[in-house]
Tab-separated table of C-alpha atoms and ligand atoms in Angstrom:
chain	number	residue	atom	x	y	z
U	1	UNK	CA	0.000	0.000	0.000
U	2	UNK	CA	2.613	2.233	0.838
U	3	UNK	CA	4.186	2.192	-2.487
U	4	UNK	CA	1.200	3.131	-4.395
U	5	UNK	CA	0.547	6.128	-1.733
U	6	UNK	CA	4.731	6.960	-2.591
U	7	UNK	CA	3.464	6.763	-6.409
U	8	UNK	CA	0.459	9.206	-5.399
U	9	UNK	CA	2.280	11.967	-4.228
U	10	UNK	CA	4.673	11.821	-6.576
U	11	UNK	CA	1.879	12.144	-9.399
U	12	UNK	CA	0.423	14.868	-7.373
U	13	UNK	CA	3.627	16.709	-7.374
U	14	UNK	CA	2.795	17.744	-11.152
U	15	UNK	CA	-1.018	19.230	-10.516
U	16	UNK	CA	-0.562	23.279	-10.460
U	17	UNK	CA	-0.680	24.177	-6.507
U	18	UNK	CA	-3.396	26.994	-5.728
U	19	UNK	CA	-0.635	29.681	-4.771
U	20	UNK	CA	0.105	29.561	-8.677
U	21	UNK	CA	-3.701	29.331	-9.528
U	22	UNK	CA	-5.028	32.551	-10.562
U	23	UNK	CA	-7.827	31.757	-12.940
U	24	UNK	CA	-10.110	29.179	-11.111
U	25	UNK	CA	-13.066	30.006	-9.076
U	26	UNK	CA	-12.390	26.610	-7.199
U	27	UNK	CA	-10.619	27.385	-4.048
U	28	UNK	CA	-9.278	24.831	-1.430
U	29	UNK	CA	-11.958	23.745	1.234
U	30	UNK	CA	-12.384	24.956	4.606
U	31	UNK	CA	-11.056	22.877	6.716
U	32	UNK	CA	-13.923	21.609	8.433
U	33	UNK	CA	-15.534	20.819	5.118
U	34	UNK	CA	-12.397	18.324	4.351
U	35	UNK	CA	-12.964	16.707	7.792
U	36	UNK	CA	-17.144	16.747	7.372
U	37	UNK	CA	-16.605	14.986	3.708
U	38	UNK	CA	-14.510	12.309	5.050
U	39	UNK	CA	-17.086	11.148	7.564
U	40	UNK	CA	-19.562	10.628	5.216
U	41	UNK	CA	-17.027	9.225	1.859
U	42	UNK	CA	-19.276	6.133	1.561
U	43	UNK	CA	-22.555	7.900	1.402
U	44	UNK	CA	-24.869	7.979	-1.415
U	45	UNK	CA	-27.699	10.302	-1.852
U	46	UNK	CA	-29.105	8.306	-4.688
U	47	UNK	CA	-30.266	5.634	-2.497
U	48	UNK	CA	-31.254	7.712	0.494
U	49	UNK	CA	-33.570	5.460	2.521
U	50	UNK	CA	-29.897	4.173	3.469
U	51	UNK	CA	-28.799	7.532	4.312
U	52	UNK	CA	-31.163	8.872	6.348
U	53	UNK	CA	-29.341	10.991	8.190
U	54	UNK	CA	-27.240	12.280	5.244
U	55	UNK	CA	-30.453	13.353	3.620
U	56	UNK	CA	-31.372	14.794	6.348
U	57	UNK	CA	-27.672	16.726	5.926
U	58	UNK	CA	-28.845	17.527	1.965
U	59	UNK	CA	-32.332	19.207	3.002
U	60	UNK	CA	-30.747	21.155	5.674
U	61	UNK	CA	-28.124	22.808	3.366
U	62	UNK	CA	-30.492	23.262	1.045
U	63	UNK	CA	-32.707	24.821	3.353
U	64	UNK	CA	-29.444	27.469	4.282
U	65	UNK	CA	-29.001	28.228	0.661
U	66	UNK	CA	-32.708	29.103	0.585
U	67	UNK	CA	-33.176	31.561	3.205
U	68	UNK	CA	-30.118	32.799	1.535
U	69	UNK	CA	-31.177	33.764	-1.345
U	70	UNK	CA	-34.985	34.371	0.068
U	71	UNK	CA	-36.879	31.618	-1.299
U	72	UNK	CA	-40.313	31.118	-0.602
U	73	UNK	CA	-41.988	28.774	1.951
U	74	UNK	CA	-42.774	26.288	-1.838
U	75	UNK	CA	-39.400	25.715	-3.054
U	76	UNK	CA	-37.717	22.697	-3.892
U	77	UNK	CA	-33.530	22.034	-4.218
U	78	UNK	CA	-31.307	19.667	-5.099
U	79	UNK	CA	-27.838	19.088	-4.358
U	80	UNK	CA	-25.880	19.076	-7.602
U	81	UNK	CA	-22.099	18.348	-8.945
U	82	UNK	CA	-22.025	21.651	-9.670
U	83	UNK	CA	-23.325	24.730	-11.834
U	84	UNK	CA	-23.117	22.225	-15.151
U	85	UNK	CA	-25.483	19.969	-13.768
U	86	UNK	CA	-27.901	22.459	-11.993
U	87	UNK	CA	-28.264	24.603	-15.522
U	88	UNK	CA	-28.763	21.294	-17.026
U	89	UNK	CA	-31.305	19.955	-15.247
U	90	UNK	CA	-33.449	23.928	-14.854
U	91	UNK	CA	-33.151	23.621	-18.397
U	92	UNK	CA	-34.791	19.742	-18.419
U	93	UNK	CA	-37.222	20.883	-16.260
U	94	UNK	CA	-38.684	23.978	-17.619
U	95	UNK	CA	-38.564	22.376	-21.231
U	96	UNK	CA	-40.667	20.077	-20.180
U	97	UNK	CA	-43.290	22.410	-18.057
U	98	UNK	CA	-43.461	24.588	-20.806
U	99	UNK	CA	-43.460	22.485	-23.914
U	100	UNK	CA	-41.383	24.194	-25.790
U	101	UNK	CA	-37.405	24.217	-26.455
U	102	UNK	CA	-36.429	27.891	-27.034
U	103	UNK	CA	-33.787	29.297	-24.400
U	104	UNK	CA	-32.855	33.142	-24.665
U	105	UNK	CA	-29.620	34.106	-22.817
U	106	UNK	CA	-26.896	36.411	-22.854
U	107	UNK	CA	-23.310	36.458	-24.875
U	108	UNK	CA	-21.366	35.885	-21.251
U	109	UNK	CA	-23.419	33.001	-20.393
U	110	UNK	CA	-21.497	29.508	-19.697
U	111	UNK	CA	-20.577	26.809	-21.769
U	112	UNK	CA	-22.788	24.462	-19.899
U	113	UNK	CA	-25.483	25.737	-21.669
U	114	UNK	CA	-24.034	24.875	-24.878
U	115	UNK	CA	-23.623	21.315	-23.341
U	116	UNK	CA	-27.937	21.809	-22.157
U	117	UNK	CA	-28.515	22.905	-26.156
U	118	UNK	CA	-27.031	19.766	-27.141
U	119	UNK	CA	-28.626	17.366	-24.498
U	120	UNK	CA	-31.664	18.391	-24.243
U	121	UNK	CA	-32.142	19.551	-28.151
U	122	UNK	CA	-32.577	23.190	-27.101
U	123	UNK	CA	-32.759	26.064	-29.248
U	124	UNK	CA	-30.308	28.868	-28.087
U	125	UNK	CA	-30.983	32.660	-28.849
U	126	UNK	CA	-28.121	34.443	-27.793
U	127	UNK	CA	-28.685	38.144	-27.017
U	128	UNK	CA	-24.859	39.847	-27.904
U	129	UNK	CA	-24.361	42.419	-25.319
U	130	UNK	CA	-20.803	43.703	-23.958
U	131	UNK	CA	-20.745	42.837	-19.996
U	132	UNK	CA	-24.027	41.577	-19.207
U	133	UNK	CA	-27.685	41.579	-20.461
U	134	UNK	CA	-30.366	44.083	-19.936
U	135	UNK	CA	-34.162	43.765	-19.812
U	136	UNK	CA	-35.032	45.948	-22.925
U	137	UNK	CA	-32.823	43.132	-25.532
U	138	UNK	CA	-34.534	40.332	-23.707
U	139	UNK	CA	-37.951	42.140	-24.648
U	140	UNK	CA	-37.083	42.250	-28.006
U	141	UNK	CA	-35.685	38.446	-28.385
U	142	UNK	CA	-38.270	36.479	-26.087
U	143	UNK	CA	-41.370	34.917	-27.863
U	144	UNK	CA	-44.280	33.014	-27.458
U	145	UNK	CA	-41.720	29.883	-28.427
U	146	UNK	CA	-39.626	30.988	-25.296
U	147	UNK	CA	-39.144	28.599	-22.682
U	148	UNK	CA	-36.738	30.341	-20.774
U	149	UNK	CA	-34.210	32.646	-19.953
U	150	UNK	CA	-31.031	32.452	-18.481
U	151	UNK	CA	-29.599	35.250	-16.580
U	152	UNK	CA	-26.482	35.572	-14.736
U	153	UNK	CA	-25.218	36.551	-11.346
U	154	UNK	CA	-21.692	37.512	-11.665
U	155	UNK	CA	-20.795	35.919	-15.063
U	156	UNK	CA	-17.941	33.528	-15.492
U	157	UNK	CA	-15.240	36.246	-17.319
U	158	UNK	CA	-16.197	39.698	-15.685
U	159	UNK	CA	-18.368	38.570	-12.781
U	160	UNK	CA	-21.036	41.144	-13.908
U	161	UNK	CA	-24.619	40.578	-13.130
U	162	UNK	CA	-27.985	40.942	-15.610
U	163	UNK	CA	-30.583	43.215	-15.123
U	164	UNK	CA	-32.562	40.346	-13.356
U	165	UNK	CA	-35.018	42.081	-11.160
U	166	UNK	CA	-36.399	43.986	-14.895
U	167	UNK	CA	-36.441	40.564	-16.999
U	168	UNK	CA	-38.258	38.308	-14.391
U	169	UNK	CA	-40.887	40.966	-14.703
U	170	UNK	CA	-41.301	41.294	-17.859
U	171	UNK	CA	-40.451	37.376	-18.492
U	172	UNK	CA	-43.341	36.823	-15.607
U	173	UNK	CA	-45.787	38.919	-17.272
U	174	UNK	CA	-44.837	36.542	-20.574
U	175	UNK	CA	-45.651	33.164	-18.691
U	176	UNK	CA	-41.175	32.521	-19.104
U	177	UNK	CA	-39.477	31.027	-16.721
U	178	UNK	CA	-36.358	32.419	-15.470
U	179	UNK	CA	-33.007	30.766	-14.263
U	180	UNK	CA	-30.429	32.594	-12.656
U	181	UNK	CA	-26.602	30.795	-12.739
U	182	UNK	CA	-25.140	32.551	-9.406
U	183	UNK	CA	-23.323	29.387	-9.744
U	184	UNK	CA	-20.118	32.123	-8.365
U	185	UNK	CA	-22.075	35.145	-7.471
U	186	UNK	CA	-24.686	32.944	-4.959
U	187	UNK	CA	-21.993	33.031	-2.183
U	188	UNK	CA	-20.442	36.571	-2.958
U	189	UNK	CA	-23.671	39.234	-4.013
U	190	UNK	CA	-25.533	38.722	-1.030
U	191	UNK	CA	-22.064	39.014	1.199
U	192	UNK	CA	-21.561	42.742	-0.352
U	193	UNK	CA	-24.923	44.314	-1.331
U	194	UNK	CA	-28.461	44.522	-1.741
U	195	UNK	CA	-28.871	43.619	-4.797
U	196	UNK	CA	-31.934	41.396	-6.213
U	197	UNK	CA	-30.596	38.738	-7.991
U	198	UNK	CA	-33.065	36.149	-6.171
U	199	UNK	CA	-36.307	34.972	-5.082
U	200	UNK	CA	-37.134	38.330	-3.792
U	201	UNK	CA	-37.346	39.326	-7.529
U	202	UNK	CA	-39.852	36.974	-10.096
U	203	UNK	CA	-37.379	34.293	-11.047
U	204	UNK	CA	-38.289	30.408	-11.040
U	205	UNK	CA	-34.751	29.149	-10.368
U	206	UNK	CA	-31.264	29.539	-9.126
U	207	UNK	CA	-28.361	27.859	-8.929
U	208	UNK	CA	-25.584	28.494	-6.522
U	209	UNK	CA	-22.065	26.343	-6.291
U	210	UNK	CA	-20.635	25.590	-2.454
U	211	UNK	CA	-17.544	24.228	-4.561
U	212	UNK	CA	-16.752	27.910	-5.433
U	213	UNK	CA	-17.041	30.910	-3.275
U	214	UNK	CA	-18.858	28.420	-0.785
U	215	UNK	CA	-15.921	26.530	0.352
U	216	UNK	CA	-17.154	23.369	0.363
U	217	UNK	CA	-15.305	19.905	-1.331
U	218	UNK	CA	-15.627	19.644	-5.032
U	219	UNK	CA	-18.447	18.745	-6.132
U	220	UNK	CA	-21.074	21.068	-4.404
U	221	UNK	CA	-23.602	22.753	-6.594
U	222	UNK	CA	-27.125	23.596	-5.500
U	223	UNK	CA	-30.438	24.196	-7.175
U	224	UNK	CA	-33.232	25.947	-5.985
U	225	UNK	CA	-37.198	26.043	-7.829
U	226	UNK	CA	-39.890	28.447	-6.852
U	227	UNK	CA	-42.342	25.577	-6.672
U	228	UNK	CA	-42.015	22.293	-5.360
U	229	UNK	CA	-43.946	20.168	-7.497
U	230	UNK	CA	-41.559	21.330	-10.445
U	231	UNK	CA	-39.056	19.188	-9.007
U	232	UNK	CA	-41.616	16.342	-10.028
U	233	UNK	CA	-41.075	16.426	-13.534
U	234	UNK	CA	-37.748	14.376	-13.514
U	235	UNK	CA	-39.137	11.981	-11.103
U	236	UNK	CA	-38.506	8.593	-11.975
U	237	UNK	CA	-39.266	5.125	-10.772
U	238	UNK	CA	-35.699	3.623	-9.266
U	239	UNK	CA	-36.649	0.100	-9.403
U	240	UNK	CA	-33.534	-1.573	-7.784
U	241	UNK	CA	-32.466	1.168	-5.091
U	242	UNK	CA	-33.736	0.797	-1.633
U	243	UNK	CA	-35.909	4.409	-2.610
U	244	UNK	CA	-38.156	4.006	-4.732
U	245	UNK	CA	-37.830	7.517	-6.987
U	246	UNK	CA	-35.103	9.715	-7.991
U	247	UNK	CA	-35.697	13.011	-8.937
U	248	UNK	CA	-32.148	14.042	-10.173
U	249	UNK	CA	-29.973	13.963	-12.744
U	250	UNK	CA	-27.206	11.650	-11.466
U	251	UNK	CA	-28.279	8.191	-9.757
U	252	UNK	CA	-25.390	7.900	-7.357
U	253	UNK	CA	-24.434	10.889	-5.356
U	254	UNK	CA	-22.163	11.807	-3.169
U	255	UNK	CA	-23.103	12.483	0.366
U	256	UNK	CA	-20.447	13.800	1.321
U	257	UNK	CA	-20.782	17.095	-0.651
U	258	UNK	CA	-23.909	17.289	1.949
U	259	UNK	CA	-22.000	17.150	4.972
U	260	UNK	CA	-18.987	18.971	3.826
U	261	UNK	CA	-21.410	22.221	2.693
U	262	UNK	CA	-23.690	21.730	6.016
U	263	UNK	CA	-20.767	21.772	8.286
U	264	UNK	CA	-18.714	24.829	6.535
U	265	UNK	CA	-22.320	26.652	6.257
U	266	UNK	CA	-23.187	26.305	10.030
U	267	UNK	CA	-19.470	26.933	10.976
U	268	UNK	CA	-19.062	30.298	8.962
U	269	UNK	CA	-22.616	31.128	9.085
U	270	UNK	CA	-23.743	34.255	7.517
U	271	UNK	CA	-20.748	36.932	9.246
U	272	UNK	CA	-17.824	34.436	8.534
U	273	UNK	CA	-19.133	33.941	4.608
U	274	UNK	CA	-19.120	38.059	4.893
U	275	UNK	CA	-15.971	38.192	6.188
U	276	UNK	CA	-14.404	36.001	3.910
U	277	UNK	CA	-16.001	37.907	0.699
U	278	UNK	CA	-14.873	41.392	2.333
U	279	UNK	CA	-11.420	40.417	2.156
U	280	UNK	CA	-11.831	39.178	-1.379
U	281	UNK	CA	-13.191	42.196	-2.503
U	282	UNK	CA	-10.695	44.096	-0.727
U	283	UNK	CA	-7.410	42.256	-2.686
U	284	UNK	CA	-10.056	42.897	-5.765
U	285	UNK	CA	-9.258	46.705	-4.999
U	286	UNK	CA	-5.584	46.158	-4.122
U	287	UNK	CA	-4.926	44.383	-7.544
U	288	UNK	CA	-6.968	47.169	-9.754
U	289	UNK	CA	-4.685	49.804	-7.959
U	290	UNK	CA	-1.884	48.049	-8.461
U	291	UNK	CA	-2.568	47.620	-12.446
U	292	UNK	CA	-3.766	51.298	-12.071
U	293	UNK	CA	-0.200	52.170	-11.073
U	294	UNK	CA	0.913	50.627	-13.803
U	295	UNK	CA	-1.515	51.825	-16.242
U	296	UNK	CA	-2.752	48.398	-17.106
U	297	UNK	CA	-6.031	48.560	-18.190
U	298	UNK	CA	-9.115	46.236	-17.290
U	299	UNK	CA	-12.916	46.134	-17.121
U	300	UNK	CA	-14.166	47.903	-13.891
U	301	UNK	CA	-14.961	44.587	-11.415
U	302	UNK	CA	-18.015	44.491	-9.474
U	303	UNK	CA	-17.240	40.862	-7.801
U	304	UNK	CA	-13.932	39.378	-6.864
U	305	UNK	CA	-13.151	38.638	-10.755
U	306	UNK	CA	-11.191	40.885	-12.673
U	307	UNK	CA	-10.794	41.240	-16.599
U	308	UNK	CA	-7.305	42.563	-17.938
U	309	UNK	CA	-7.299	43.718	-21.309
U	310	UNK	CA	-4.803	42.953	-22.915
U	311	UNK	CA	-3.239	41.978	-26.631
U	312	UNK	CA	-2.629	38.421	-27.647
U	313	UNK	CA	-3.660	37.111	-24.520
U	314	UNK	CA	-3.230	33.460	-25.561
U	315	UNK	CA	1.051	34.625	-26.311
U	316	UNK	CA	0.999	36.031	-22.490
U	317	UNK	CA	-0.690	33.578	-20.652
U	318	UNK	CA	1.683	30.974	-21.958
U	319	UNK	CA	4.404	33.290	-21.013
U	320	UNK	CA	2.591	33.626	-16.958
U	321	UNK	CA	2.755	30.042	-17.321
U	322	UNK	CA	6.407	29.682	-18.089
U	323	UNK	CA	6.489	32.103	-14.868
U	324	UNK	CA	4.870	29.875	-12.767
U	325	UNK	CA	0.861	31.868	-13.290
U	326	UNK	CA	-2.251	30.248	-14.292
U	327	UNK	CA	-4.840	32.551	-15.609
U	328	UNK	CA	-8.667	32.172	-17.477
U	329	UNK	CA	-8.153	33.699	-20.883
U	330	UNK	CA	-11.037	34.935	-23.607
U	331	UNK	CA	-9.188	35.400	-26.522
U	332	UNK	CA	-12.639	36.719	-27.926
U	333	UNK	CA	-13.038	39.707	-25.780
U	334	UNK	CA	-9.281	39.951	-25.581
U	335	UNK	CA	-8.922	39.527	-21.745
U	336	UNK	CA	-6.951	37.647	-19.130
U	337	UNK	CA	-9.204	36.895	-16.234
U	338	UNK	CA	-7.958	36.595	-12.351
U	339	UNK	CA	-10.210	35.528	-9.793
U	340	UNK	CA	-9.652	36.570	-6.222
U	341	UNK	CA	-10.647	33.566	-4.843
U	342	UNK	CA	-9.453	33.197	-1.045
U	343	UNK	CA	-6.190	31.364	-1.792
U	344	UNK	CA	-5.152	34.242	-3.529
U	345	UNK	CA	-2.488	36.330	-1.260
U	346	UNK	CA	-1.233	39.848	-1.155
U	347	UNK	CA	1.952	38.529	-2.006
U	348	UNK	CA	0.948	36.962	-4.876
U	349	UNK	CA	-0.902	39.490	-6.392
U	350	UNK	CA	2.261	41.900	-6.021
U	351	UNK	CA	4.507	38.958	-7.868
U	352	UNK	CA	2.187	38.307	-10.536
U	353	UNK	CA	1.313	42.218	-11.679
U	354	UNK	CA	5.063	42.741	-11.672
U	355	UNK	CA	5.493	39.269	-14.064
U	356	UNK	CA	2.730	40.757	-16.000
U	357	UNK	CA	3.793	44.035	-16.713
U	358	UNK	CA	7.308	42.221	-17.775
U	359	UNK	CA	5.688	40.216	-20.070
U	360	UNK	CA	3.339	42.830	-21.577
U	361	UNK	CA	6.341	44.952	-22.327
C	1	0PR	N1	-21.983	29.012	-14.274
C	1	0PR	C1	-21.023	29.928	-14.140
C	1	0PR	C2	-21.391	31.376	-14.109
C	1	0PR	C3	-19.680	29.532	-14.052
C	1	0PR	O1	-18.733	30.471	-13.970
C	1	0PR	C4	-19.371	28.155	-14.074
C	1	0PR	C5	-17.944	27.690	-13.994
C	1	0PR	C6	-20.431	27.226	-14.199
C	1	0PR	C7	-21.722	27.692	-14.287
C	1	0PR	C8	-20.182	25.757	-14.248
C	1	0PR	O2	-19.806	25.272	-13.017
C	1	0PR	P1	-19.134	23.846	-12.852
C	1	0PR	O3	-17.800	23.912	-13.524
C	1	0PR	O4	-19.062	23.700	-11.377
C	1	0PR	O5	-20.028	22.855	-13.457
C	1	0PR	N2	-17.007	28.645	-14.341
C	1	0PR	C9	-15.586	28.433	-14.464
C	1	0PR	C10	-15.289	27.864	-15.844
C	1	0PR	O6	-15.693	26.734	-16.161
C	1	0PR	C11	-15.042	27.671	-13.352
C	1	0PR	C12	-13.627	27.331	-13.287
C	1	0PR	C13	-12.638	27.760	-14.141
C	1	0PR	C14	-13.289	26.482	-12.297
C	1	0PR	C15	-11.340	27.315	-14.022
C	1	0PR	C16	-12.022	26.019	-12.174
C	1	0PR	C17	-11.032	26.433	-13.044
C	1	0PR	O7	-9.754	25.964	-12.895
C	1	0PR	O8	-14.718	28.609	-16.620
């Protein structure tokens, strides 16, 4: 046994280490999420009249998430592998609610909905806007062969958020359903502001990720519905578990992404999530000044992500890497993306503008 764990490490050795990791919006766990996920490694949510108590762990994070984000007294969630798999399966359900396959969402909008279109035979009518979308375009794209729309809550390359509170209005007076993906924003927007990005305006879903800004093990994503019984639509019959219906995507899942996202949940509650986010946004500030300083330019953040224009950006991040940086590029809209996750150090950030402006030059 030994020798294979020797052979491990070893292997592990190559993997980038998160001091280098400047792109990813995975962060390592809290601790007490690492300890929480071990307790419960052999659990499995698919079969849940086994794991009563671990269920017991999924409805009760669930249940956080939702107060969170104000749900209302009818929702339904599901813990997911992450924001793939929640946009996958709003997009499953409110196909089949609304009998129709047409899906209007913005330009920034993930790649997992690419991966929905393809699944689930969807339609996608992209509205092209610069840093996110607002209600007026969504008025003029939506139809009576709309379905739904996505919107976003702090989008994957600027972490900008749609005009959400305007569309669910007008997308509620249209009989559309709306999804939010505050698959990164879920755990950082409601740390930091006000802002409606949530039940409290007319949306039908949301998904939120604990394996991001939530701290939780990998995977952790969760999704919320307005209404319960929507939830029913993916019910199955599971004929040889010990449960007799699944109403997920996955048949097998892991339990311990319950435990791990209950325990860091409770322990940080509310103030320590704040906390946390507060000193993200505050290294957010201390790496625009620095790029100020050096008259870098980059798109104004509103979340811990920040955008760096640049040229060439595929030539520069392979030159970061050679220096030891990774970084999200978009060669599209010409940008290197950092994420301020909390791994990411003062120190770092110092190292890595001063690398940058040596490649740049
Ligand atoms: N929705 C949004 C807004 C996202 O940013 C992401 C992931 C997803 C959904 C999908 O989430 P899962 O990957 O959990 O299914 N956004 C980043 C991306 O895929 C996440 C990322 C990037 C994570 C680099 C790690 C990493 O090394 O681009």
């Amino acid at each position: 046994m030994r020798d294979i764990l020797n052979e491990l490490e070893k292997i592990r050795e190559k993997d980038a280490k998160y001091k280098q990791i400047l792109g990813s919006m995975c962060t390592p766990p809290h601790k007490i999420a690492i300890e929480a996920y071990k307790m419960f490694i052999e659990t499995n949510l698919g079969d849940y009249e086994l794991f009563k108590g671990t269920k017991e762990l999924e409805e009760k994070a669930i249940e956080w998430i939702a107060n969170l984000l104000h749900a209302p007294p009818t929702y339904a969630g599901l813990l997911t592998s992450g924001g793939t798999e929640s946009n996958i399966v709003a997009m499953w359900i409110f196909k089949l609610l609304s009998n129709k396959n047409e899906i209007v969402l913005p330009k920034q909008a993930h790649f997992s909905f690419l991966k929905a279109s393809s699944i689930l035979n969807l339609k996608l009518k992209v509205i092209d806007c610069k840093y996110y979308m607002k209600a007026n375009e969504v008025k003029k794209k939506i139809s009576s062969k709309t379905a739904c729309v996505v919107t976003i809550a702090g989008n994957t390359n600027f972490g900008y958020i749609d005009e959400i509170e305007e569309i669910a209005d007008i997308c509620y007076d249209e009989n559309i359903f709306v999804h939010v993906d505050a698959a990164f924003g879920g755990f950082v927007i409601p740390f930091i502001s006000n802002k409606v990005f949530d039940f409290r305006a007319k949306i039908s879903s949301i998904c939120v990720d604990g394996h991001k800004m939530g701290m939780a093990c990998i995977p952790c994503g969760f999704l919320i519905l307005r209404e319960k019984e929507w939830l029913e639509e993916i019910k199955v019959r599971s004929k040889c578990t010990h449960t007799k219906f699944q109403a997920s995507l996955l048949g097998t899942r892991p339990g311990a992404s319950a435990a791990s996202a209950y325990a860091v949940m409770h322990f940080l509650g509310y103030e320590g999530y704040k906390k946390i986010v507060e000193e993200c946004m505050n290294k957010t500030a201390y790496l625009t000044k620095l790029l100020d300083e050096k008259k870098i330019e980059y798109v104004k953040p509103v979340l811990n992500i920040v955008a760096i224009k640049l040229k060439n950006v595929e030539r520069v991040a392979e030159e970061l890497k050679k220096k030891g940086w990774y970084v999200g590029i978009d060669e599209e809209n010409e940008i290197i993306r950092v994420v301020l996750m909390p791994h990411v150090e003062k120190d770092m950030i110092n190292k890595f503008v001063n690398d940058l402006e040596e490649v740049i030059k």
